[in-house]
Coordinates of C-alpha atoms and ligand atoms in Angstrom, one line a residue:
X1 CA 0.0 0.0 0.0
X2 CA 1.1 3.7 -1.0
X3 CA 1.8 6.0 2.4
X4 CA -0.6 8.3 2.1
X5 CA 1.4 10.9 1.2
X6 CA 2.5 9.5 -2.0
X7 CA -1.3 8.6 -2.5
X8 CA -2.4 12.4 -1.9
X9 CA 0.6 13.4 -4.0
X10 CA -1.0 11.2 -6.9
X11 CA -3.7 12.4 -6.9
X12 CA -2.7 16.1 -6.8
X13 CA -1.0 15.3 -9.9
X14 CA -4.0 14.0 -11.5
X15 CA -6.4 16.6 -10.2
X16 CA -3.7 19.2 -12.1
X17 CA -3.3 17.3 -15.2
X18 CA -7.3 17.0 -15.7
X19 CA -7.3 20.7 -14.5
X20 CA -4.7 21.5 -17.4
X21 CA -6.9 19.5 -19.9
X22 CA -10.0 21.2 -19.1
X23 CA -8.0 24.7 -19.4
X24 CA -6.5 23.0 -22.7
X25 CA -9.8 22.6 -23.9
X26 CA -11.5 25.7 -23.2
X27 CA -9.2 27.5 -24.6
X28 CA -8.3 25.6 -28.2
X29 CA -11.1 22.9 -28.5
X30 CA -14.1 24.3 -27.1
X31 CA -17.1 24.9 -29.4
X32 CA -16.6 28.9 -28.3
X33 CA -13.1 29.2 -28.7
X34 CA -13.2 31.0 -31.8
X35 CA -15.0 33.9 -29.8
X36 CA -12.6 36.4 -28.0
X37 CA -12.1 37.5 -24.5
X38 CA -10.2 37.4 -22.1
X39 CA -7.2 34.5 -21.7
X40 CA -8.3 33.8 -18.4
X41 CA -12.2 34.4 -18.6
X42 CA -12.1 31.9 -21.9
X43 CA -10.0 29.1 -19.4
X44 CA -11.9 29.1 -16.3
X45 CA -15.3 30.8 -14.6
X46 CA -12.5 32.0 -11.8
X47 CA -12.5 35.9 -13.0
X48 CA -16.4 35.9 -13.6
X49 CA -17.0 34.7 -10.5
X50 CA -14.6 36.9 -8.2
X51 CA -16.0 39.9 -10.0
X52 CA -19.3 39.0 -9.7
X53 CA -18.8 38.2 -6.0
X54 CA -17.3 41.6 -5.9
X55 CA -20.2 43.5 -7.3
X56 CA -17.7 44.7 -9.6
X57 CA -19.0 42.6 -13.0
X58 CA -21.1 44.9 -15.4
X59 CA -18.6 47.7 -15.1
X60 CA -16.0 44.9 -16.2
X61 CA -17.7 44.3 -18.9
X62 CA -18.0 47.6 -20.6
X63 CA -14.2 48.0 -20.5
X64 CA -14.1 44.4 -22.2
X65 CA -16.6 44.9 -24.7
X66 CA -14.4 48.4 -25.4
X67 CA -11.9 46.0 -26.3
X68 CA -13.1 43.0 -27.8
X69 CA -16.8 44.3 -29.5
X70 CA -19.9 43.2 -29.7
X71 CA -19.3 39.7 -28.6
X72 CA -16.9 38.9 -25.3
X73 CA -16.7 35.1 -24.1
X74 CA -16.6 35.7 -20.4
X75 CA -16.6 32.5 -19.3
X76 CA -16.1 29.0 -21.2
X77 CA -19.7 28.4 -21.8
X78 CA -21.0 32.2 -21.7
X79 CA -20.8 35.1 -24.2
X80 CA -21.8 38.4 -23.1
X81 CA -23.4 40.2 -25.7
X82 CA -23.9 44.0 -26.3
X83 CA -25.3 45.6 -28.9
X84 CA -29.0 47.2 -29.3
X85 CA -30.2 44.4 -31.6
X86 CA -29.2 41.7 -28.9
X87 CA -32.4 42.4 -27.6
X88 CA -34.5 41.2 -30.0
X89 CA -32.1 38.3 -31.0
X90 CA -31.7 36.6 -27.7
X91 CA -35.3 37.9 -25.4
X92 CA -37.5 38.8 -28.7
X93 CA -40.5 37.1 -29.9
X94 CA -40.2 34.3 -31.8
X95 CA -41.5 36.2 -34.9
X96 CA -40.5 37.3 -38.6
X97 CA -37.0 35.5 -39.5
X98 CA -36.8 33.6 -36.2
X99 CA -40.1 32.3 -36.4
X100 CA -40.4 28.4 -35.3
X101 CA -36.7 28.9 -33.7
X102 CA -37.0 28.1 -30.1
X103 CA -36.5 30.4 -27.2
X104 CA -33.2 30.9 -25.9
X105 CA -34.9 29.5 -22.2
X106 CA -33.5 31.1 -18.9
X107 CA -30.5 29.5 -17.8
X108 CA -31.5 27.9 -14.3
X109 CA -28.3 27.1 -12.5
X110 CA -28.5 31.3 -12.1
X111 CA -32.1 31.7 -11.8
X112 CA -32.5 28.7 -9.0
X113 CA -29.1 28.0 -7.7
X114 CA -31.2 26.5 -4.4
X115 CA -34.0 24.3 -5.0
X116 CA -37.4 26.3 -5.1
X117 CA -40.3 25.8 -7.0
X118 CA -40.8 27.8 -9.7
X119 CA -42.8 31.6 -10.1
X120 CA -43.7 33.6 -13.0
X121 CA -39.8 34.6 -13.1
X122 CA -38.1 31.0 -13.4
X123 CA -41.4 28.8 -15.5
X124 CA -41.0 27.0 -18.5
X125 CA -43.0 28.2 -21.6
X126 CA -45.6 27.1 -21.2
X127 CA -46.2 27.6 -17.1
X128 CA -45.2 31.5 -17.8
X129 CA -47.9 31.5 -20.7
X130 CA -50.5 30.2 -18.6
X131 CA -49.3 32.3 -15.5
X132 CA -49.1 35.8 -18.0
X133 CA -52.2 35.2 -18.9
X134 CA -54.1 34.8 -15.5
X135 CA -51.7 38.1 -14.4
X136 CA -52.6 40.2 -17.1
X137 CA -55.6 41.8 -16.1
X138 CA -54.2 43.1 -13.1
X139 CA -52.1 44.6 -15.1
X140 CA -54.1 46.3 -17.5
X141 CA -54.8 50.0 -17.7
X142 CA -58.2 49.8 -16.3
X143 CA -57.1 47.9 -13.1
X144 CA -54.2 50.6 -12.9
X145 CA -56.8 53.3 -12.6
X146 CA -58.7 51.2 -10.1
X147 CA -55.5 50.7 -8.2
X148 CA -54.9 54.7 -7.9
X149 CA -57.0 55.4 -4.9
X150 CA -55.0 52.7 -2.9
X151 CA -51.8 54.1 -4.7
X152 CA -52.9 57.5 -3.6
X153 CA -53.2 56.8 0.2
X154 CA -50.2 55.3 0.5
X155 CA -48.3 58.7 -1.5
X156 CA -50.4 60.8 1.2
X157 CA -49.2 59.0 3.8
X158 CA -45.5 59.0 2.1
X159 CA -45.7 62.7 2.0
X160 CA -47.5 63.4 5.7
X161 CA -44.6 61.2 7.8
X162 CA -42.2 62.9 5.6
X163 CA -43.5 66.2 6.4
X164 CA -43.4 64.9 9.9
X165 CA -39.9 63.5 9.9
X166 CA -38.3 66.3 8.1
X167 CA -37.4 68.6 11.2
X168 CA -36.5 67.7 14.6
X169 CA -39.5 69.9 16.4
X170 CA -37.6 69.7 19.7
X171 CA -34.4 71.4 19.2
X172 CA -34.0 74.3 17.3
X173 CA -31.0 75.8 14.6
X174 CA -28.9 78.2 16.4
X175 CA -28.3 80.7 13.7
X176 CA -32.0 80.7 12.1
X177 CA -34.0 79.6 15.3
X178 CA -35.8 77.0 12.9
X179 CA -36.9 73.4 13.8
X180 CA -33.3 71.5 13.4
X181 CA -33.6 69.6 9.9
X182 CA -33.2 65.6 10.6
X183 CA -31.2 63.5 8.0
X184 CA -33.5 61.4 6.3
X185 CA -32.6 58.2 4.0
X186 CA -34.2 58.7 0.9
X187 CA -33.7 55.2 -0.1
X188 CA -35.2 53.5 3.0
X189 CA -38.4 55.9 2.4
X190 CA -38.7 55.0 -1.5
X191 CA -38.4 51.6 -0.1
X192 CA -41.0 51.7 2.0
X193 CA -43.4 53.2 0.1
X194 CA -43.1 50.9 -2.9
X195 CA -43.3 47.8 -0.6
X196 CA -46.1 49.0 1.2
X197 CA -47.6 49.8 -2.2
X198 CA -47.3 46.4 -3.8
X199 CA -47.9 44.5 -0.5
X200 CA -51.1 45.9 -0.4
X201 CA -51.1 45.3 -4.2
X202 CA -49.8 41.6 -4.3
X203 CA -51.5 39.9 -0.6
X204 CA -54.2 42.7 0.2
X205 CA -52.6 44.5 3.2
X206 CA -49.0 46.3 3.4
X207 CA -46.1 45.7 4.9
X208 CA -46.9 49.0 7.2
X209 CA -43.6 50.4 7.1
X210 CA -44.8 54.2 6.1
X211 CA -46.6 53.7 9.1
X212 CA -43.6 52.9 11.2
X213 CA -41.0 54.2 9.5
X214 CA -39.2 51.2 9.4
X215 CA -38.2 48.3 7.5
X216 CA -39.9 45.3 7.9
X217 CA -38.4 42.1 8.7
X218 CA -39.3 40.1 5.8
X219 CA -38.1 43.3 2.9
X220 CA -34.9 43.5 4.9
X221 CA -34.3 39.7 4.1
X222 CA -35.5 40.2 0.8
X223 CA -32.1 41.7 0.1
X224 CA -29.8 39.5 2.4
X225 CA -31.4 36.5 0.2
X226 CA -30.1 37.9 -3.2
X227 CA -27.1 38.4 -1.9
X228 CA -26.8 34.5 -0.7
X229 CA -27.9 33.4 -3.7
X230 CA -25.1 35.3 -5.9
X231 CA -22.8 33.3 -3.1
X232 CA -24.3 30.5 -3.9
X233 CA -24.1 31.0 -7.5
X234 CA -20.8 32.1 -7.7
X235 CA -18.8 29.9 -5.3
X236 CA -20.0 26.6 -7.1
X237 CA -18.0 27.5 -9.9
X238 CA -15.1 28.6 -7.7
X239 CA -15.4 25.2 -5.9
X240 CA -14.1 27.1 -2.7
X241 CA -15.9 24.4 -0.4
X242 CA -15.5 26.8 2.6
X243 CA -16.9 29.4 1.3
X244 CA -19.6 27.0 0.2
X245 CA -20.1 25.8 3.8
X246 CA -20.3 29.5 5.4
X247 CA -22.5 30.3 2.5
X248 CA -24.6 26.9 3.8
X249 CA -24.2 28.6 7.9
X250 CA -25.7 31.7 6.3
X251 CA -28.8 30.4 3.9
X252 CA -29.5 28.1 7.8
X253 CA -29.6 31.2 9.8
X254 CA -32.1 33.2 6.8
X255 CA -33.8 30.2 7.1
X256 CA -34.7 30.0 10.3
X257 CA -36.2 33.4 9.8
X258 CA -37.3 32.7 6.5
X259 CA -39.9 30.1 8.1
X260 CA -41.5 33.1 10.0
X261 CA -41.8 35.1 7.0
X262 CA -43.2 32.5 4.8
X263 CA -45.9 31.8 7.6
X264 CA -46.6 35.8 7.5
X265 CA -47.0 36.2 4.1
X266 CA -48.8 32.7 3.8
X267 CA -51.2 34.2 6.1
X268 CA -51.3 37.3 4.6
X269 CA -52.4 35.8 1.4
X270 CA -55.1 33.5 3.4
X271 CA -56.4 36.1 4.6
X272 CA -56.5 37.8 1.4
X273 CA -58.0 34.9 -0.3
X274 CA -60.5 34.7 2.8
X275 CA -61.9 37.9 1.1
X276 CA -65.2 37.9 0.0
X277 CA -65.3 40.5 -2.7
X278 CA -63.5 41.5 -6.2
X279 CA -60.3 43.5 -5.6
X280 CA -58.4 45.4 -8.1
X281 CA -54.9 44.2 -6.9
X282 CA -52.4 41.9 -9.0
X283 CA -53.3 38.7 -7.5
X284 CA -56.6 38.8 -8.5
X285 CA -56.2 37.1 -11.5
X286 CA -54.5 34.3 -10.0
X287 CA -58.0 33.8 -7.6
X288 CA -59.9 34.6 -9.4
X289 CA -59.9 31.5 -11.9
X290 CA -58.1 29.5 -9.7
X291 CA -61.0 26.4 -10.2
X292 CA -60.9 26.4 -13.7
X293 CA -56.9 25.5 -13.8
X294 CA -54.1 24.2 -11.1
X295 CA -52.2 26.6 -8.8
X296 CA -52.0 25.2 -5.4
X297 CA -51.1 27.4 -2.6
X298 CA -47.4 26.8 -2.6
X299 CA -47.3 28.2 -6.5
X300 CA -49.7 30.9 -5.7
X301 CA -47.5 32.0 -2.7
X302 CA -44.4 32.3 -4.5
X303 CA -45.6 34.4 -7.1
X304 CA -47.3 36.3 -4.7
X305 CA -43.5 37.0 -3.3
X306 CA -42.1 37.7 -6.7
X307 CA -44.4 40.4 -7.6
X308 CA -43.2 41.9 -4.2
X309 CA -40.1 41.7 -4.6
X310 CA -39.9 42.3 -8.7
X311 CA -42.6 44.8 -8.2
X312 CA -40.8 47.3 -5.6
X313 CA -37.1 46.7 -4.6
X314 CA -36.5 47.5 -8.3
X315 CA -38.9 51.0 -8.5
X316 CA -37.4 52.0 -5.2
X317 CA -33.6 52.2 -6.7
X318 CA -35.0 54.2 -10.1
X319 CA -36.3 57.1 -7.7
X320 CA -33.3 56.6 -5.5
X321 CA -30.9 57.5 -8.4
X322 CA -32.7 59.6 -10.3
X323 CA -32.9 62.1 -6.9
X324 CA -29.4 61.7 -6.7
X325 CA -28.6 62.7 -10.1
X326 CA -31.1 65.7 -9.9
X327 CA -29.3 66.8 -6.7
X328 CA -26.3 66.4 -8.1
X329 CA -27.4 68.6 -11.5
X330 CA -29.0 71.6 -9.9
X331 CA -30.3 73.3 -13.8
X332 CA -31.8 69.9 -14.0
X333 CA -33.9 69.7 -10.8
X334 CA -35.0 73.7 -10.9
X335 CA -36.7 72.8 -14.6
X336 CA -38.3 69.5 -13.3
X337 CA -39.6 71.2 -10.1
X338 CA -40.7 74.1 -12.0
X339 CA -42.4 71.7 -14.7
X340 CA -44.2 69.9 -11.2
X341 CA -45.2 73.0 -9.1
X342 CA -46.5 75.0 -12.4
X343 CA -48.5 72.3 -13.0
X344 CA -50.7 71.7 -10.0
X345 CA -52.3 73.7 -7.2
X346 CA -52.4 71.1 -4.8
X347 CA -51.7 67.4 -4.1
X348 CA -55.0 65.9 -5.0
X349 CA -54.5 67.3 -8.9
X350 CA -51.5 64.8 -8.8
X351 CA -52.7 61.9 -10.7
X352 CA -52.0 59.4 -13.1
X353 CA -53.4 61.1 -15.9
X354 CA -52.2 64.8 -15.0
X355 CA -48.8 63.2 -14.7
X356 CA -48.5 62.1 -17.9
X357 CA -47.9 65.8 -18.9
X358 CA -45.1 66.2 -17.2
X359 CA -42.9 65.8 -20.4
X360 CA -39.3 66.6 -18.2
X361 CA -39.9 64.5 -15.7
X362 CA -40.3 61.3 -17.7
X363 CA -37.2 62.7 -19.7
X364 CA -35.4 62.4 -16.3
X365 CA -36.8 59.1 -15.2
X366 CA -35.7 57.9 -18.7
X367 CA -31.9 59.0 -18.3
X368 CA -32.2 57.6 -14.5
X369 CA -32.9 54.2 -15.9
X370 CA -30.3 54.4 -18.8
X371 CA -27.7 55.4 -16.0
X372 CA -28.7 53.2 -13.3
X373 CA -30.8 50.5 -14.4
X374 CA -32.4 48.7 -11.8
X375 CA -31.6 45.2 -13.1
X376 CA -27.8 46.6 -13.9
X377 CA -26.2 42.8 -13.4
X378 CA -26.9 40.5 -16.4
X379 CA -29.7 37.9 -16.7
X380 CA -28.5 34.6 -18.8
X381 CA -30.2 32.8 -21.3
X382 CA -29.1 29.7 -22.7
X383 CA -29.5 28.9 -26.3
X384 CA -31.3 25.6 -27.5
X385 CA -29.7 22.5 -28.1
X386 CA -29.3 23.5 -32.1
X387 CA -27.6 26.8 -31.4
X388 CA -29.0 30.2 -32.5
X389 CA -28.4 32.9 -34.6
X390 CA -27.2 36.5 -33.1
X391 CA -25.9 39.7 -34.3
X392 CA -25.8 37.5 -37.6
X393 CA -23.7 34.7 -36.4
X394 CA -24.4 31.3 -35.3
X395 CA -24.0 30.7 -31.6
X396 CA -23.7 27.2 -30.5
X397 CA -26.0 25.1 -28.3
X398 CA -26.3 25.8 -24.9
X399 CA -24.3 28.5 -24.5
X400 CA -24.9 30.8 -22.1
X401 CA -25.8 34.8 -23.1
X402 CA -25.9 37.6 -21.3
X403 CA -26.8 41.1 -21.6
X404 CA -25.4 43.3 -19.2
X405 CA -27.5 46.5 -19.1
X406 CA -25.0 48.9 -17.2
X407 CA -22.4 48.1 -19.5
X408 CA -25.2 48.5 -22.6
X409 CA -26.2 52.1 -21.3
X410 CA -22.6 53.4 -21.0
X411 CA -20.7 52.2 -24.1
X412 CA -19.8 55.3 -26.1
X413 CA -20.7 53.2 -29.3
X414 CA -24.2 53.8 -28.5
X415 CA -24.8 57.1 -26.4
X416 CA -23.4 60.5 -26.5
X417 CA -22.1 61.4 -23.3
X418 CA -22.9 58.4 -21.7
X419 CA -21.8 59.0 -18.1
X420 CA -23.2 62.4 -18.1
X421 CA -27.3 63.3 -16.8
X422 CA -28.7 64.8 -19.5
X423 CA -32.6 63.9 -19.6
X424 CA -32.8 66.4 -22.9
X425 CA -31.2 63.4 -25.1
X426 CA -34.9 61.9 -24.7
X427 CA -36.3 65.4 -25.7
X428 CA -35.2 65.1 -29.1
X429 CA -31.9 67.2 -28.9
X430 CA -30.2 67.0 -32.0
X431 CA -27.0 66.4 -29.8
X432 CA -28.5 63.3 -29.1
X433 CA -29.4 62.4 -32.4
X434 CA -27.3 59.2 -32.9
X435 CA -27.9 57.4 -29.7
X436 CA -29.4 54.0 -29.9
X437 CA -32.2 54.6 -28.1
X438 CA -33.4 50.6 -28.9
X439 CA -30.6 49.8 -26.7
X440 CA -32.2 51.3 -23.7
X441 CA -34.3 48.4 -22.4
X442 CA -34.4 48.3 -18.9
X443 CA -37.7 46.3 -18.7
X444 CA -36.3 43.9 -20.6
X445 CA -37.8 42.4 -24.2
X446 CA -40.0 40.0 -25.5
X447 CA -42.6 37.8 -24.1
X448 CA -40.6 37.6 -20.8
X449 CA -40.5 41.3 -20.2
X450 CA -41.4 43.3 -17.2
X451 CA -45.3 43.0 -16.6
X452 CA -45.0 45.2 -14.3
X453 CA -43.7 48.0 -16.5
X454 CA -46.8 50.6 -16.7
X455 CA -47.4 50.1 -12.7
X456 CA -43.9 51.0 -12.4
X457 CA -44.3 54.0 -14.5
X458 CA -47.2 55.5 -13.0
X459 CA -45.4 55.0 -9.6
X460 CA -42.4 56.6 -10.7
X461 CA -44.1 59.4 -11.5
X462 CA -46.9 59.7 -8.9
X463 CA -44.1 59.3 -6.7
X464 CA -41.2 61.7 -7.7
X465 CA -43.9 64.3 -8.6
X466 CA -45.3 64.6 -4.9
X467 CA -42.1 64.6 -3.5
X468 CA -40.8 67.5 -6.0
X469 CA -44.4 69.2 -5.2
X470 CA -43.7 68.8 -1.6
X471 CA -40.6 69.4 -0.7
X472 CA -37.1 71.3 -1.4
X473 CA -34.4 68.5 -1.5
X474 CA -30.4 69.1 -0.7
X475 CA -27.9 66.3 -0.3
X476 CA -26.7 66.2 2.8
X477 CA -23.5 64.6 1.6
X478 CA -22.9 66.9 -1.8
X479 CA -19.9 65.8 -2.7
X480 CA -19.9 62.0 -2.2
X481 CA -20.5 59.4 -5.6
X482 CA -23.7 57.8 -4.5
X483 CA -23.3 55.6 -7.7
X484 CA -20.7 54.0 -6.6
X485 CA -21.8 51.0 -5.4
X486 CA -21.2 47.7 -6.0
X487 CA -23.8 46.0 -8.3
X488 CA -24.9 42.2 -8.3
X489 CA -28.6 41.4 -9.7
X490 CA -29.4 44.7 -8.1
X491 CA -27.6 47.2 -6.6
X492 CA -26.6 47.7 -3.2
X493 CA -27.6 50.7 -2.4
X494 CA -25.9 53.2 -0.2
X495 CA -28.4 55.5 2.0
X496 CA -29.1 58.4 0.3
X497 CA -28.8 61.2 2.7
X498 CA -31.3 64.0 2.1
X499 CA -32.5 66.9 4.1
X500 CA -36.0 68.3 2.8
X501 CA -37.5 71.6 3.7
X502 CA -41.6 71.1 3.1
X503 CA -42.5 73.6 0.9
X504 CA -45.9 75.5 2.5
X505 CA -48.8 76.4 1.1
Ligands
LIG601 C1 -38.3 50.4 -12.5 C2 -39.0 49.3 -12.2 C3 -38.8 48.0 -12.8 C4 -37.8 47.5 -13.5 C5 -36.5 48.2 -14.0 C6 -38.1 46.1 -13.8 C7 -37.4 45.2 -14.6 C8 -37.7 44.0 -14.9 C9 -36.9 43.1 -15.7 C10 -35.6 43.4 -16.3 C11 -37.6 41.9 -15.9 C12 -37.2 40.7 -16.6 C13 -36.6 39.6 -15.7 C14 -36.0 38.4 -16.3 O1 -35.8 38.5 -17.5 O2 -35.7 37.5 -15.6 C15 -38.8 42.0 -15.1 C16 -39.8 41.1 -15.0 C17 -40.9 41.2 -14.2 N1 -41.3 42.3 -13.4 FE1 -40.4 44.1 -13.4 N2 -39.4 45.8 -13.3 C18 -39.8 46.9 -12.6 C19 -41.0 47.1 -11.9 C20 -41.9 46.1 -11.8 C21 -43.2 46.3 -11.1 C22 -43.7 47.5 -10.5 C23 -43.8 45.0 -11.0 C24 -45.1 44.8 -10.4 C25 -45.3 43.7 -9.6 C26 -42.9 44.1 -11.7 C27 -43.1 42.8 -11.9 C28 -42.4 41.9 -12.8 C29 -42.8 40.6 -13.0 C30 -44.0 39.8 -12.5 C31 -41.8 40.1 -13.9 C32 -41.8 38.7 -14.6 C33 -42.5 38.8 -15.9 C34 -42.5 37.5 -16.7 O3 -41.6 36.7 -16.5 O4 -43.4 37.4 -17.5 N3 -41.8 44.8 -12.2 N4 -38.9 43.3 -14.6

C-alpha cells in the first residue's frame, strides 16, 4: 500500500493534469473558442465569478466589450453580448426571421441556484404563458386606474410622515431659530413606500412600514437572500468548499427566519384569499380562476413574493438614483420642479393622468434608468440545443448569453455622453441624435419582459412628482459618488442622505 502521502501526492498530480486538460480545452477545443475575450475568462469561470462576488461585473464588462466588441466570451460556456439588436435576438418574440426557432430559455443554474419551485420569473414556456395570462388583467390599464385610490393613500401618507420627519420639532438651529432639519434616507423611504404599495397590491394589506418608518423584517431579508444566492451562484463555480459551507451557515440562519416570513405572508395571502369581494390588486387574477386550472397554494404563494419583490425593490432604486442625479445637476432639478409646481395647485390634482404631462420628468426618469438601471447585473439565457443565430452569427447550443445592461447604457458606441445626466437626449436634442435609443431596455424584451412596467411607471411618477411638489431636497452629503456602489442582480444601495424643507402652502 502507498503511504498516504505519496497517494495524496498522486492524486494532486491527477487533479492538475485534468485541470490543465480542461484549461486546454477551453481555450483551443471548445465549441466557443473561436470567440474572443479574455485569456483567463475563456479558461476558467475564476475571474467571472470573483468579479461577480465583488459586485464589480457589469462595469467589467464595458471595459471588455471596449476592447473585444460586440461579442466577449466571459466564461467558457458564456458570451456576453452587447449591442441594441441583442435584444430582439436573444429575449424577442419568436416572430418574422426567427419564427419556429425556439427560445433561448433562462439559464436555471442562475435563476435557482437553491432548490425552489418555480414563479412567473423562473417557469418553463408554457407555465409562464398560462401564469401571464391569468396576471394580465391586473395589469391592464383599467385595473391601474382602479388601483390609484390605494396608490394615492399610500403617497399621502408618504408625504405626511415625511412632512413629519423632516425637522426635529424639539431642538432648534442656532443661527436661524428654525426646527433642526433631521437626515433622512431617501432610499429606505422610497423603499417603504413601494413595498407597502405592492404589499397591499400583491397579498391585500401592506407591509406597514410608512406607518412605522421602518423596514420590515421580511423586505430586509428580501435583500440578504439575493445576496446569498449570488454566493451560492458564484462559489459553485469557484469550488471554494469553505466558502460553500459559510454560504450553507448563512442560507441556515435566513432560514430559520425565513420560516416566520413565509408563515406571514402565507397568512397574509389567506387572509387575502379569505376575502369575499372583487379586488383590483395583481393577485386577483390568480384567484380569481383558480377552479378552472391548477395553482395550489405553494405556486400561488411564490408568485405572490415575486411580484413583491420584482414589483418594488426594483422602483425603489430608479427614484433613488434619479434624486441623486437631480441633486447632483441643480439646472436639471429647478426645470423638473418648476415643470411639477407650475402644473398643480395642490396634491389631489397629482394623478396618473395629470402626470402624464409632465414631459421633463419622464425625460429624467428615462436617463435615471439608462444610467442606473435597476436590473444593472446581467440575466443569462441559454441557447437551445441546435444553437442560435445572433448579431448575424451562429451561436452554438447551450451557450450561455448575457446582456449586461450597465455596460449597454454606457458604451460610447451607443450614447453621447454616456456618463453624463442629460434627460434632454430623450427630448429630441439634435445632440443626441445618434444614440441607440433601442438599446435602452431596462424592462427587458420580448414575451418575458417586465409585466410590471406601466405600474412601475405610473409610480415613478406619482411618486417623484409629490415629492418635488412637496418638498425642497439638498444632499446632505454633496460631494460624495452615491453611484458608486457595488452591483450584483441589483444594486446595493448606499443610503441616500437627504435633508428636505416642506415647501408651504
Ligand atoms: C423600474 C422598475 C422595474 C424594472 C426596472 C423592472 C425590470 C424587470 C426586468 C428586467 C424583468 C425581466 C426579468 C427576467 O428576464 O428574468 C422584469 C420582470 C418582471 N417584473 Fe419588473 N421591473 C420593474 C418594476 C416592476 C413592477 C412595479 C412590477 C409589479 C409587480 C414588476 C413585476 C415583474 C414581473 C412579475 C416580472 C416577470 C415577468 C415575466 O416573466 O413574464 N416589475 N422586470
Amino acid at each position: 500500500m502507498l503511504p498516504s502521502s505519496t497517494s495524496n501526492s498522486i492524486s494532486d498530480q491527477q487533479g492538475l493534469a485534468s485541470f490543465a486538460a480542461f484549461v486546454i480545452y477551453n481555450i483551443f477545443f471548445h465549441p466557443l473558442a473561436r470567440f474572443p475575450g479574455p485569456l483567463l475568462y475563456r479558461a476558467t469561470r475564476f475571474p467571472y465569478s470573483s468579479k461577480l462576488l465583488r459586485g464589480k461585473l457589469p462595469f467589467a464588462m464595458l471595459d471588455l466589450h471596449r476592447k473585444y466588441g460586440p461579442i466577449v466570451r466571459i466564461a467558457p460556456n458564456e458570451l456576453s453580448i452587447s449591442d441594441p439588436q441583442a435584444w430582439k435576438d436573444i429575449c424577442g418574440h419568436r416572430v418574422g426571421a426567427a419564427a419556429g426557432q425556439e427560445e433561448n430559455a433562462k439559464w436555471l443554474p442562475f435563476y435557482r441556484p437553491t432548490a425552489m419551485p418555480p414563479s412567473i420569473i423562473t417557469e418553463d414556456k408554457e407555465g409562464h404563458a398560462m401564469l401571464r395570462r391569468q396576471l394580465a388583467h391586473g395589469f391592464s390599464e383599467s385595473a391601474m386606474r382602479a388601483q390609484e385610490p390605494i396608490i394615492g393613500g399610500y403617497l399621502d401618507l408618504l408625504v405626511r410622515r415625511l412632512r413629519e420627519h423632516a425637522v426635529d420639532g424639539d431642538r432648534k438651529d442656532a443661527v436661524t431659530g428654525l426646527p433642526t432639519k433631521r437626515v433622512l434616507d431617501m432610499t429606505a423611504w422610497y423603499n417603504w413606500t413601494t413595498f407597502d404599495i405592492i404589499g397591499d397590491l400583491a397579498f391585500g394589506e401592506a407591509f406597514g412600514s410608512l406607518e412605522r418608518a421602518k423596514y420590515d423584517p421580511w423586505v430586509k431579508a428580501i435583500n440578504t437572500n439575493f445576496r446569498v444566492q449570488t454566493l451560492v451562484f458564484a462559489s459553485k463555480f469557484l469550488g471554494l468548499s469553505d466558502l460553500v459551507l459559510v454560504v450553507a451557515r448563512a442560507i441556515g440562519t435566513l432560514i430559520g427566519r425565513k420560516d416566520d416570513h413565509v408563515k406571514r405572508t402565507g397568512d397574509m395571502l389567506r387572509r387575502r384569499m379569505a376575502l369575499d369581494v372583487e379586488r383590483p390588486d395583481l393577485i386577483e387574477g390568480l384567484l380569481k380562476k383558480k377552479d378552472e386550472w391548477s395553482i395550489d397554494f405553494g405556486r400561488l404563494h411564490m408568485n405572490a413574493a415575486v411580484l413583491i419583490v420584482a414589483g418594488s425593490e426594483t422602483t425603489a432604486t430608479l427614484l433613488s438614483g434619479v434624486t441623486y442625479m437631480l441633486l447632483k445637476h441643480p439646472e436639471a432639478l429647478k426645470r423638473v420642479t418648476e415643470e411639477v409646481r407650475s402644473s398643480f395647485q395642490s396634491d389631489d390634482e397629482i394623478t396618473l393622468t395629470s402626470v402624464g404631462n409632465l414631459s421633463y420628468m419622464l425625460a429624467c426618469l428615462n436617463e435615471g434608468l439608462r444610467i442606473y438601471p435597476p436590473v444593472a447585473g446581467g440575466l443569462p439565457r441559454i441557447t437551445p440545443r441546435g444553437g442560435a443565430t445572433i448579431l448575424g452569427e451562429f451561436i452554438p447550443g447551450n451557450t450561455v448569453m448575457t446582456i449586461f445592461q450597465w455596460a449597454l447604457y454606457h458604451n460610447e458606441k451607443y450614447w453621447t455622453d454616456p456618463f453624463g445626466f442629460h434627460p434632454e437626449r430623450f427630448l429630441n436634442d439634435p445632440k443626441f441624435a445618434h444614440d441607440r435609443f433601442d438599446a435602452l431596455q431596462p424592462f427587458s424584451f420580448g414575451p418575458r419582459n417586465c409585466i410590471g412596467r406601466n405600474l412601475a411607471y405610473a409610480e415613478m411618477r406619482l411618486i417623484l412628482a409629490r415629492i418635488l411638489f412637496n418638498f425642497d431636497m439638498h444632499l446632505v452629503d454633496g460631494g460624495k459618488d452615491w453611484l458608486d456602489q457595488p452591483a450584483y442582480v441589483l444594486w446595493d444601495k448606499h443610503p441616500l442622505d437627504v435633508y428636505l424643507t416642506p415647501v408651504e402652502r
